[in-house]
Structures are given as structure tokens and as C-alpha cells.
Coordinates of C-alpha atoms and ligand atoms in Angstrom, one line a residue:
M1167 CA -7.5 -33.5 63.5
E1168 CA -5.3 -35.5 63.2
L1169 CA -2.4 -35.8 60.5
Y1170 CA -4.0 -39.1 58.4
K1171 CA -6.9 -37.8 57.8
K1172 CA -5.7 -34.3 56.2
Y1173 CA -3.2 -35.5 54.3
P1174 CA -4.2 -39.3 53.6
I1175 CA -1.6 -41.2 51.9
H1176 CA -1.7 -43.4 48.6
L1177 CA -0.2 -46.7 48.0
T1178 CA 1.4 -48.9 45.0
N1179 CA 0.1 -52.0 46.0
S1180 CA 1.9 -55.4 45.0
L1181 CA -1.2 -57.7 44.8
S1182 CA -3.0 -55.3 42.6
G1183 CA -0.2 -53.5 40.9
E1184 CA -2.1 -50.3 40.9
K1185 CA -1.6 -47.6 42.8
E1186 CA -4.3 -47.4 46.6
L1187 CA -5.7 -45.3 48.6
F1188 CA -4.7 -47.0 52.3
K1189 CA -7.7 -47.8 54.2
P1190 CA -6.3 -49.0 58.1
V1191 CA -8.1 -52.5 59.4
N1192 CA -8.6 -50.7 62.5
E1193 CA -8.7 -46.3 62.5
G1194 CA -5.7 -44.9 63.5
H1195 CA -4.1 -47.6 63.5
L1196 CA -0.9 -49.3 61.6
G1197 CA -0.3 -52.9 61.6
M1198 CA 3.0 -53.7 59.6
Y1199 CA 5.0 -57.5 58.8
V1200 CA 8.3 -57.5 56.9
C1201 CA 10.4 -60.7 56.0
G1202 CA 13.8 -59.5 58.5
P1203 CA 16.7 -60.6 58.0
T1204 CA 17.9 -64.7 57.2
V1205 CA 20.9 -63.8 60.4
Y1206 CA 23.8 -66.5 58.7
S1207 CA 26.5 -63.4 57.7
D1208 CA 26.1 -60.2 57.5
V1209 CA 24.3 -57.5 56.6
H1210 CA 25.2 -55.7 52.9
L1211 CA 24.0 -52.5 51.6
G1212 CA 20.8 -54.5 50.0
N1213 CA 19.6 -55.5 52.6
V1214 CA 20.5 -52.3 54.0
R1215 CA 17.8 -50.2 51.3
T1216 CA 14.9 -53.1 52.2
F1217 CA 14.6 -51.7 55.2
L1218 CA 15.2 -48.5 54.9
T1219 CA 12.0 -48.8 53.1
F1220 CA 10.1 -50.1 56.1
D1221 CA 11.9 -47.2 57.6
I1222 CA 10.5 -44.6 56.1
V1223 CA 7.2 -46.1 55.6
S1224 CA 6.6 -46.5 59.8
R1225 CA 7.8 -43.5 60.1
Y1226 CA 5.7 -41.5 58.3
Y1227 CA 2.4 -43.8 59.2
R1228 CA 3.1 -42.8 63.0
F1229 CA 4.4 -39.7 61.5
L1230 CA 0.2 -39.2 60.6
G1231 CA -0.1 -39.9 63.7
Y1232 CA -1.1 -43.4 63.6
K1233 CA 0.0 -45.8 66.4
V1234 CA 2.2 -48.5 64.6
R1235 CA 3.2 -51.9 65.5
Y1236 CA 5.4 -53.1 63.6
V1237 CA 6.9 -56.0 63.5
R1238 CA 10.1 -57.8 61.4
N1239 CA 11.1 -60.9 61.8
I1240 CA 15.1 -62.9 62.3
T1241 CA 14.4 -66.3 60.9
D1242 CA 17.0 -68.6 62.5
V1243 CA 16.4 -71.7 62.0
G1244 CA 14.7 -73.6 58.0
H1245 CA 16.3 -71.4 55.0
L1246 CA 17.7 -73.8 53.4
E1247 CA 20.2 -72.9 50.5
N1248 CA 18.7 -71.1 46.9
D1249 CA 15.8 -70.4 48.3
A1250 CA 15.0 -74.0 48.0
D1251 CA 13.5 -77.0 49.7
E1252 CA 16.3 -79.7 49.6
G1253 CA 20.4 -78.7 50.7
E1254 CA 21.4 -77.3 54.0
D1255 CA 20.0 -74.7 56.9
K1256 CA 21.8 -71.4 55.7
I1257 CA 22.6 -70.7 59.0
A1258 CA 23.7 -74.3 60.1
K1259 CA 26.2 -74.4 57.2
K1260 CA 27.8 -71.3 58.5
A1261 CA 27.9 -72.6 62.4
R1262 CA 29.4 -75.9 61.2
L1263 CA 32.1 -73.8 58.8
E1264 CA 33.3 -72.0 62.0
Q1265 CA 32.3 -74.7 65.1
L1266 CA 30.1 -72.1 66.5
E1267 CA 26.5 -74.1 67.8
P1268 CA 23.7 -72.3 65.2
M1269 CA 22.8 -70.3 67.5
E1270 CA 26.9 -68.2 68.4
V1271 CA 25.6 -67.9 65.2
V1272 CA 22.1 -66.3 65.1
K1273 CA 23.2 -64.2 68.1
K1274 CA 26.8 -63.0 66.9
I1275 CA 25.0 -62.4 63.3
T1276 CA 21.7 -60.7 65.1
E1277 CA 24.3 -58.0 67.4
G1278 CA 25.3 -57.3 64.0
F1279 CA 22.3 -56.2 62.4
H1280 CA 21.1 -54.5 64.9
H1281 CA 24.3 -52.3 65.3
V1282 CA 24.5 -52.0 61.2
L1283 CA 20.2 -50.3 61.6
R1284 CA 21.8 -48.6 64.8
Q1285 CA 24.0 -46.9 63.2
F1286 CA 22.1 -46.1 60.1
N1287 CA 19.6 -44.4 62.6
M1288 CA 16.7 -46.5 61.8
I1289 CA 13.9 -47.4 64.1
P1290 CA 13.6 -50.1 65.6
P1291 CA 10.5 -52.6 65.2
S1292 CA 7.9 -52.9 68.0
I1293 CA 8.4 -57.4 68.1
E1294 CA 10.6 -58.6 66.4
P1295 CA 9.6 -62.7 67.0
S1296 CA 12.2 -65.5 65.7
A1297 CA 11.2 -68.4 64.2
T1298 CA 12.9 -70.8 66.7
G1299 CA 10.7 -69.2 69.4
H1300 CA 7.3 -70.2 67.4
I1301 CA 7.8 -73.5 66.5
V1302 CA 4.7 -74.9 68.1
E1303 CA 2.5 -72.5 66.3
Q1304 CA 4.3 -73.4 63.1
I1305 CA 3.4 -77.1 64.1
E1306 CA -1.1 -76.1 64.6
I1307 CA -0.7 -74.2 61.7
V1308 CA 0.5 -77.4 58.9
K1309 CA -1.6 -79.7 61.5
K1310 CA -4.7 -77.3 60.7
L1311 CA -3.3 -77.3 56.4
I1312 CA -3.2 -80.9 56.7
Q1313 CA -6.8 -80.6 57.6
H1314 CA -8.4 -78.5 55.7
G1315 CA -7.0 -81.5 53.2
L1316 CA -4.1 -78.8 51.5
A1317 CA -0.8 -80.6 53.0
Y1318 CA 0.3 -84.4 52.4
E1319 CA 3.1 -86.1 55.4
V1320 CA 5.6 -87.9 53.3
N1321 CA 8.6 -90.0 55.1
G1322 CA 8.6 -87.2 57.8
S1323 CA 7.9 -84.1 56.1
V1324 CA 4.9 -82.1 54.8
Y1325 CA 4.8 -80.8 51.8
F1326 CA 2.0 -77.8 50.6
D1327 CA -0.2 -79.3 47.7
V1328 CA 0.4 -76.5 45.5
L1329 CA -2.9 -77.7 42.9
K1330 CA -5.2 -78.7 45.5
Y1331 CA -5.1 -74.9 47.1
N1332 CA -5.1 -73.5 42.8
E1333 CA -8.4 -75.2 43.2
H1334 CA -10.3 -73.2 44.9
H1335 CA -7.8 -70.3 45.0
H1336 CA -5.8 -68.6 43.1
Y1337 CA -1.5 -69.4 42.6
G1338 CA -0.1 -66.6 41.8
I1339 CA -2.3 -63.4 42.3
L1340 CA 1.4 -61.5 44.4
S1341 CA 3.6 -62.8 41.9
G1342 CA 2.0 -63.0 38.5
R1343 CA 2.7 -66.4 38.0
V1344 CA 1.3 -69.5 36.3
I1345 CA 0.9 -73.1 37.5
E1346 CA 1.7 -74.2 34.5
E1347 CA 4.2 -72.5 33.0
L1348 CA 6.1 -73.5 36.9
M1349 CA 5.2 -77.0 36.2
E1350 CA 7.1 -77.0 32.2
S1351 CA 9.9 -75.6 34.5
G1352 CA 13.4 -76.8 35.3
R1353 CA 13.6 -80.6 35.7
K1354 CA 11.4 -82.7 36.4
L1355 CA 9.7 -84.7 39.4
D1356 CA 11.9 -88.0 39.8
S1357 CA 11.3 -91.4 41.3
Q1358 CA 13.0 -90.3 44.6
D1359 CA 11.5 -86.5 44.7
E1360 CA 8.4 -87.0 48.0
K1361 CA 6.2 -84.2 46.3
R1362 CA 3.3 -85.5 44.5
N1363 CA 4.1 -81.7 42.4
K1364 CA 6.8 -80.3 41.6
I1365 CA 5.4 -76.9 42.8
D1366 CA 4.2 -77.8 46.0
F1367 CA 7.0 -76.3 49.2
A1368 CA 8.1 -77.6 52.3
L1369 CA 5.9 -77.0 54.9
W1370 CA 8.1 -78.7 57.5
K1371 CA 10.8 -81.1 57.0
K1372 CA 12.2 -84.7 59.3
A1373 CA 16.1 -83.9 59.6
S1374 CA 18.4 -85.5 58.2
P1375 CA 20.5 -88.0 61.4
Y1376 CA 23.5 -85.0 61.2
H1377 CA 21.1 -82.1 61.5
I1378 CA 21.5 -80.4 64.7
M1379 CA 18.6 -77.6 64.3
R1380 CA 15.6 -80.4 65.5
W1381 CA 12.6 -80.2 66.7
I1382 CA 9.7 -82.9 67.9
S1383 CA 6.5 -83.0 66.2
P1384 CA 3.9 -85.2 64.9
W1385 CA 5.7 -85.7 61.6
G1386 CA 8.6 -86.8 64.3
E1387 CA 11.2 -84.8 64.1
G1388 CA 12.3 -81.8 62.1
F1389 CA 13.0 -78.3 61.6
P1390 CA 9.7 -75.4 59.4
G1391 CA 10.1 -74.7 56.2
W1392 CA 11.3 -71.7 55.2
H1393 CA 7.5 -69.8 55.3
I1394 CA 5.7 -70.7 58.1
E1395 CA 7.5 -69.0 59.9
C1396 CA 6.0 -65.2 58.3
T1397 CA 2.2 -65.9 57.9
V1398 CA 2.5 -68.0 61.9
M1399 CA 4.7 -64.2 63.2
S1400 CA 2.8 -62.0 61.0
T1401 CA -1.0 -63.5 61.8
K1402 CA 0.3 -64.5 65.9
Y1403 CA 1.3 -60.6 66.3
L1404 CA -1.2 -58.5 63.7
G1405 CA -4.3 -60.3 62.6
E1406 CA -5.7 -62.8 60.5
T1407 CA -5.7 -60.4 58.0
F1408 CA -3.7 -57.0 58.4
D1409 CA -2.7 -53.5 56.3
V1410 CA 0.8 -53.5 55.0
H1411 CA 3.2 -56.7 54.6
G1412 CA 6.9 -55.2 53.0
G1413 CA 9.6 -56.8 51.8
G1414 CA 12.2 -56.6 49.5
M1415 CA 11.0 -57.8 45.5
D1416 CA 13.4 -60.9 45.2
L1417 CA 11.2 -62.1 47.9
K1418 CA 7.9 -61.8 46.8
F1419 CA 8.2 -65.1 44.5
P1420 CA 8.3 -67.7 46.0
H1421 CA 7.9 -66.9 49.4
H1422 CA 4.9 -64.5 49.5
E1423 CA 3.0 -65.9 47.6
C1424 CA 4.0 -69.2 49.6
E1425 CA 2.8 -66.9 52.7
I1426 CA -0.6 -65.8 50.5
A1427 CA -1.4 -69.8 50.2
Q1428 CA 0.0 -70.6 53.3
A1429 CA -2.6 -67.5 55.4
V1430 CA -5.5 -68.1 53.1
G1431 CA -5.9 -71.7 53.6
A1432 CA -5.6 -71.6 56.8
N1433 CA -8.2 -68.5 57.6
N1434 CA -9.7 -68.2 54.7
K1435 CA -8.1 -64.5 54.6
Q1436 CA -6.1 -62.8 53.1
P1437 CA -2.9 -61.7 54.4
A1438 CA -1.4 -58.2 53.6
N1439 CA -4.4 -55.8 52.5
Y1440 CA -1.3 -54.1 50.7
W1441 CA 1.8 -56.1 49.7
L1442 CA 5.2 -53.2 49.1
H1443 CA 8.1 -54.4 47.8
S1444 CA 11.6 -52.5 47.9
N1445 CA 12.9 -52.2 44.3
M1446 CA 17.5 -54.0 44.1
L1447 CA 20.2 -51.7 45.0
T1448 CA 23.1 -52.1 41.7
V1449 CA 26.7 -50.8 41.2
N1450 CA 28.0 -49.2 38.0
G1451 CA 24.7 -51.0 36.6
Q1452 CA 24.8 -54.4 37.8
K1453 CA 23.2 -56.4 40.1
M1454 CA 25.1 -56.4 43.6
S1455 CA 26.4 -60.0 44.6
K1456 CA 29.1 -61.7 46.8
S1457 CA 30.1 -64.1 43.7
L1458 CA 30.5 -60.9 41.4
G1459 CA 33.3 -58.5 44.3
N1460 CA 30.6 -55.6 44.1
S1461 CA 28.6 -56.3 47.8
F1462 CA 29.6 -54.4 49.9
L1463 CA 29.4 -54.5 53.8
P1464 CA 28.2 -51.1 55.0
S1465 CA 32.1 -51.2 57.3
E1466 CA 34.4 -50.9 54.4
L1467 CA 31.5 -47.7 53.2
F1468 CA 32.3 -46.4 55.7
A1469 CA 35.9 -46.7 56.2
G1470 CA 35.8 -46.6 52.7
T1471 CA 38.7 -49.9 52.5
H1472 CA 36.4 -51.5 49.5
A1473 CA 37.8 -51.9 45.6
L1474 CA 35.2 -49.6 44.4
L1475 CA 35.5 -46.9 46.6
D1476 CA 38.0 -43.1 46.5
K1477 CA 37.2 -42.6 50.5
G1478 CA 34.8 -43.2 53.3
Y1479 CA 30.9 -42.5 53.5
G1480 CA 29.0 -41.6 56.9
P1481 CA 26.3 -42.8 57.4
M1482 CA 24.0 -40.1 57.0
T1483 CA 25.1 -40.1 53.8
V1484 CA 24.7 -43.1 52.3
R1485 CA 21.5 -42.9 54.1
F1486 CA 20.0 -39.3 52.4
F1487 CA 21.7 -40.6 48.9
M1488 CA 19.1 -43.8 49.3
L1489 CA 15.8 -41.6 49.8
Q1490 CA 16.9 -40.1 46.4
S1491 CA 15.3 -42.7 44.6
H1492 CA 11.9 -43.9 45.5
Y1493 CA 11.9 -47.5 47.0
S1494 CA 10.3 -48.9 43.9
S1495 CA 12.8 -48.6 41.1
T1496 CA 16.2 -49.2 40.9
L1497 CA 19.1 -47.2 42.6
D1498 CA 22.3 -47.0 41.1
F1499 CA 25.2 -47.0 44.0
S1500 CA 28.8 -45.6 42.7
N1501 CA 31.3 -43.6 43.8
E1502 CA 31.0 -40.7 42.1
A1503 CA 26.8 -40.6 43.2
L1504 CA 27.9 -41.5 46.5
H1505 CA 31.1 -38.6 46.0
A1506 CA 27.3 -35.6 44.8
A1507 CA 25.2 -37.0 47.9
E1508 CA 27.9 -36.7 50.0
K1509 CA 27.7 -32.4 49.0
G1510 CA 24.1 -32.3 48.4
F1511 CA 23.1 -34.1 51.3
K1512 CA 25.7 -30.6 54.2
R1513 CA 23.6 -28.6 51.6
L1514 CA 20.2 -30.2 53.0
V1515 CA 21.8 -29.8 57.2
N1516 CA 23.8 -26.6 56.4
A1517 CA 20.6 -24.9 56.4
L1518 CA 18.9 -27.8 59.1
T1519 CA 21.8 -26.2 61.4
A1520 CA 20.8 -22.1 60.1
I1521 CA 16.9 -22.4 60.8
K1522 CA 16.5 -23.5 63.8
K1523 CA 19.2 -20.2 65.0
L1524 CA 16.4 -17.9 63.3
E1525 CA 13.3 -17.2 65.1
H1526 CA 10.8 -14.5 64.0
P1527 CA 11.6 -11.0 65.0
G1528 CA 7.9 -10.9 64.9
S1529 CA 7.2 -7.3 63.2
N1530 CA 5.6 -7.5 60.4
Q1531 CA 5.8 -6.3 57.0
E1532 CA 4.1 -9.5 54.9
N1533 CA 5.2 -9.8 51.2
N1534 CA 1.9 -12.0 50.0
E1535 CA 4.3 -13.8 47.9
V1536 CA 7.0 -15.3 49.8
T1537 CA 4.0 -16.2 52.9
E1538 CA 2.4 -18.4 50.2
A1539 CA 5.6 -19.4 48.7
L1540 CA 6.1 -20.6 51.7
K1541 CA 2.5 -22.1 52.3
R1542 CA 2.4 -24.4 49.1
L1543 CA 7.0 -25.9 50.5
I1544 CA 5.0 -27.5 53.6
E1545 CA 1.9 -29.3 51.1
A1546 CA 4.5 -30.2 48.9
C1547 CA 6.3 -32.3 51.7
Y1548 CA 3.9 -34.4 52.6
E1549 CA 2.0 -34.8 49.6
N1550 CA 5.6 -35.8 47.8
M1551 CA 5.3 -38.5 51.9
S1552 CA 1.6 -39.7 50.8
D1553 CA 2.0 -40.5 47.2
D1554 CA 3.7 -43.6 47.7
F1555 CA 6.0 -42.1 49.4
N1556 CA 8.7 -40.2 47.4
T1557 CA 10.9 -39.3 49.1
A1558 CA 13.1 -38.2 46.2
K1559 CA 10.3 -35.2 45.7
T1560 CA 11.0 -34.5 48.7
L1561 CA 14.2 -34.4 48.6
A1562 CA 13.6 -32.0 46.0
V1563 CA 11.1 -29.9 47.7
L1564 CA 13.9 -29.6 51.2
F1565 CA 16.2 -28.3 48.6
E1566 CA 13.6 -26.2 47.6
M1567 CA 13.3 -25.0 50.8
S1568 CA 16.8 -25.2 51.9
A1569 CA 17.5 -21.9 49.6
R1570 CA 14.6 -20.5 51.4
I1571 CA 16.9 -20.6 54.2
N1572 CA 19.4 -19.6 53.0
D1573 CA 18.2 -16.2 51.9
F1574 CA 16.4 -15.1 55.3
K1575 CA 20.0 -16.6 57.0
S1576 CA 22.2 -14.0 54.1
G1577 CA 19.2 -11.0 54.9
N1578 CA 18.2 -11.5 51.3
T1579 CA 14.5 -12.5 52.5
S1580 CA 13.6 -10.6 55.8
L1581 CA 11.1 -12.6 58.2
N1582 CA 10.0 -10.0 58.6
Q1583 CA 8.1 -10.4 55.1
I1584 CA 6.4 -13.3 56.6
D1585 CA 3.7 -13.6 58.8
A1586 CA 4.6 -15.4 62.0
E1587 CA 2.7 -17.9 62.0
T1588 CA 3.6 -19.9 58.7
F1589 CA 7.6 -19.0 59.5
N1590 CA 7.5 -21.1 62.2
H1591 CA 5.1 -23.4 60.7
F1592 CA 8.2 -23.9 57.9
K1593 CA 11.0 -24.1 60.5
Q1594 CA 9.7 -27.1 61.8
T1595 CA 7.9 -28.4 58.4
Y1596 CA 11.3 -28.7 57.4
I1597 CA 13.3 -30.1 61.0
S1598 CA 10.3 -32.7 61.6
F1599 CA 10.7 -33.9 57.9
M1600 CA 14.8 -34.0 58.0
E1601 CA 14.6 -35.2 61.3
D1602 CA 11.4 -38.0 62.4
V1603 CA 10.4 -38.2 58.7
L1604 CA 13.4 -38.6 56.5
G1605 CA 15.6 -39.9 59.4
L1606 CA 18.4 -37.4 58.6
L1607 CA 20.7 -36.3 61.0
E1608 CA 23.9 -33.9 61.3
E1609 CA 27.2 -37.0 59.9
E1610 CA 28.9 -37.0 63.7
E1611 CA 31.8 -34.9 61.9
H1612 CA 32.3 -32.3 64.8
N1613 CA 33.0 -35.1 67.8
T1614 CA 36.0 -36.8 65.5
G1615 CA 38.5 -35.2 66.8
L1616 CA 37.6 -35.4 70.0
L1617 CA 37.2 -39.6 69.5
N1618 CA 40.1 -39.5 68.3
G1619 CA 41.7 -38.3 71.4
V1620 CA 40.3 -40.1 72.6
I1621 CA 41.2 -43.3 71.2
N1622 CA 44.7 -42.1 71.7
V1623 CA 45.2 -42.0 75.0
L1624 CA 43.7 -46.2 75.2
I1625 CA 46.5 -46.9 72.4
E1626 CA 49.1 -45.2 74.3
L1627 CA 48.0 -47.0 78.2
R1628 CA 47.1 -49.9 75.8
K1629 CA 51.0 -50.4 74.4
K1630 CA 52.3 -49.7 77.9
A1631 CA 50.4 -52.4 79.2
R1632 CA 52.2 -54.7 76.6
Q1633 CA 55.3 -53.3 77.7
D1634 CA 54.4 -53.9 81.0
K1635 CA 53.7 -57.8 79.8
N1636 CA 49.8 -56.5 81.5
F1637 CA 48.4 -59.0 78.2
A1638 CA 45.7 -59.0 80.5
L1639 CA 44.1 -55.4 80.1
S1640 CA 46.0 -54.6 76.4
D1641 CA 44.0 -57.0 76.2
K1642 CA 40.8 -55.9 77.3
I1643 CA 41.5 -52.2 75.7
R1644 CA 41.3 -53.8 72.5
D1645 CA 38.1 -55.8 73.1
D1646 CA 35.7 -53.0 74.6
L1647 CA 36.8 -50.8 71.9
K1648 CA 36.4 -53.3 69.5
T1649 CA 33.2 -53.8 71.5
L1650 CA 32.7 -50.4 70.3
G1651 CA 32.6 -50.7 66.8
V1652 CA 36.6 -49.5 67.2
Q1653 CA 39.4 -52.3 66.2
L1654 CA 42.5 -52.2 66.9
M1655 CA 45.6 -52.5 64.4
D1656 CA 48.8 -53.7 65.7
G1657 CA 50.7 -52.6 63.6
K1658 CA 55.2 -53.8 62.5
D1659 CA 57.3 -51.4 64.7
G1660 CA 54.2 -51.5 67.3
D1661 CA 52.9 -48.6 66.3
M1662 CA 49.4 -49.2 66.2
G1663 CA 46.2 -46.9 64.0
Y1664 CA 42.6 -47.6 63.8
V1665 CA 39.5 -48.5 62.4
V1666 CA 35.4 -46.9 63.3
E1667 CA 33.3 -49.3 61.7
Ligands
LIG1146 ZN1 9.0 -63.5 55.8

């Protein structure tokens, strides 16, 4: 029997606000869409937490035997500043400031994003479509919404008519926002505005003469609104109704609310049966934000160069730290909390190393009490993960298991008190939940000595090359190391240090 039949998943559905039993659209399959990054600036730790949440979700479904199709997009056009319908495109702005082509920004930031997620041992999605790769489909759905009387064109731009939609459907179904209140708050429309109502949102925007990213459409040259890409890419790859739609809590409104309105308006179906939202990361109790100066880049965290840290922490320690909280709770990030996480994680990893070496001796003086206790721990792992992916409680069970493992290792508990089948199941469960379900691997500390040695050899070679005025070679060594995440720093006296990103 498949594991998923034995351990049905319950998950908190933002659409109903209730914890519900998961029922897939297709038996044994999970279709999940997660809003990916807008690739205009380096991924910070708050984003890492969101993607970690859905890494865990996809891992657990896969572990239970589901066939998973996980789609996560790349937003490379249409996301305007302040998440609004006016202002500059975030990517175009970055490109202008750095004097790059927008697609150069997109490539550079996307590669950095993938690199960081790999460092955190996240499994890539099955499909990673980009907004610019789906312009044709976006134009098609906008045409459909106009035909359905739910969108209107003004001056080369097209807007979604929220009030019209709300006559037959419910705008606010996900976020709980009330139309009347939204209509009252903020500034009023003036004669300059193209929208019929202030809560209408852009599906397609006319490009100004200076706008670089532009495509031909039935309404003239322009570019898509931010929300429409996700409606198109989720339903294209997963069907008009799919299982799970995920994203950060900050996307619930307006982004996800608009996605629902677009999909229901076009297809007359709810796009996703379950909506999952991952909560925020705070720093010493404050929301993480660039303007407060408390946002962290993963590289600063690993190197320990951020002002709020007294040392660097490895990506697995940080992964463990984040999993100590349930995805729906806020998580506070502090030096002390990381310090404690480092110790806790070591305990689990030591037990992992130990149990891999333990083999059941075969002989038997069975003690039912010990055997039953181990069986309960095994069950608890599945029960906690199946209960809304509760990684915090699962880790608590793994700590109990690690104490047992230490007893086996020290001889406090003799293995021949346990029946062989239960021991092997216990061993396999501990290893699988650590490595496959939670994705926690040993930090690669043991290689540090070797790595340092090799880098120092290269630094010496580069010095020699510079002395010989072979700058092509010295630059190549520097650039190749940088690609691998090792940044060389030229000192005043010619000595060179390095930072591993
Ligand atoms: Zn989205």
C-alpha cells in the first residue's frame, strides 16, 4: 500500500481558513504552483523561507509516493514598483541603473537565485516558466476576459473590471477584503485615471516610448500586468483546476486575489483547491526589510559579515533553524537563536552519523517496552508531517529519536532488546526524515581543510602570475574561483584573502 493512503495529509487552506483533508484532483498526483521571484534583486532570507516551505511540501508529497509536478515561475516582466499599476518596471529600473539589458539583469539574478537555493539543498521545481516566455498566452486570456465582459480597454491598456466580476463572483474570497472598504480607502480616481474604478487592476499596459520591454498586442505595443502571468502559467501546466497554490503571505492580496478573479473570470472555475501561505521572517522582532537595514543576504549569513551577527552559519544550520517553526507562524531571526540552532542541529547530525553505522546483531532478548516506544516514535514522524507539514513537531520527535540512538551507541540500550524489523524501520525512518523529508544534510565541514589548502595553492599561483605580468591568467583564476563562490580579496601588501559565499 502506498504511504499516502496510510498517512492522509491535512493542510490549512487559506481559502477556507480551515485545516482540511487533502484530496487530489488526480489520485496519487500533486499539482502545485508557487509564485517565484521577481528577478531584479538578490534573494534575501525572507524569500528563502518561503521557498523552503514549498520545498518541504513537495518533498513530503514525493516521499509519501505522490507523483509531483511542481511549477514555480520566474517573474521577468510586468512587476511594477510598489506592486502597483503605475511606476517603473522593477527589472527595467535595475537595468537602467546598472546600464544593462533587462535580460542581462534577469539572467544574473536568476543564476544567483538558483545558486542560493542549491546551497540550502532545495530541489528544483519540475517546470520553471518565465513570464516573457508566455506573452502569447497572456494576450489570449486578456482577450477572453474582454469577451466575457470582465475587462475593458482604455488607450492601449486593459483593466480588469472588479465590480463587474463581483456581481456574479466573490472578489475577496481569499483575502477577506471587502470591496466597499477597498473603494473607500486611499486616494480617489481623478480625470487622469484610465480605470473605471480604483480597485480595477491592469491586465495589459501600454508601453511608453521609453519603455524597453514591449510586445505587439491587439491593443498596441505594451507589456502584461503582474498578476496575469501566474494565472496563465499555473493553468497551462497544471490544468484549469489544480491542487495547491502557494506563496508568501504578502502575496495574498492583491496578487493571489487577482489571480483567482482572472482564472474564475476566464474559465469559470476556482484555479486551486488549496492555497498555502508561508509566514514572514522577522529580525529581532521587526519585519525584515531593506529600508530598516535588517535584511540579510544568504552570503552575509554564511560569511558572518552582517552587523547583527557575531559569526557565520552554514546553510544547513539555517535550514534547520527555519524548520523549527511551523511555516504559518512568524519566525524571528537573531544571533542567539542561530547559536542555539547550531548546537541542536549538531546533535541531530551526530545521531545521523551514528545510526548509519549501527547494525542489528540479530540475536533477540526482546523488551516490548523499548520496541513499542520506537514504534511510537516512527508513527509520530509521519503523523506530525501529515498534520499540515509540522516540521517543528517532527524535529522534536527526531530529537527524542536521537536520544535513543545515543543510548544504542553507548550501550545503555542493547540492540538485541529490539526486534530486528523494528530497529531497521526506526533506522530508515530517522535517516529518511532527516535527509529526504527535511532535506538536512551534514554541513560540509570535514572538507574545509582540503578546500583551504587548494584555494591557497591557487592564490600562490595567481601571485606568481601577477609577478610575471600574466594578467590574463591571474584574472582567469580570480574569475573562475568567483564562479565557484570563492571571492578573492587583494590586500594592501599583496597578500590575498578570500571569502566563500
Ligand atoms: Zn504569482
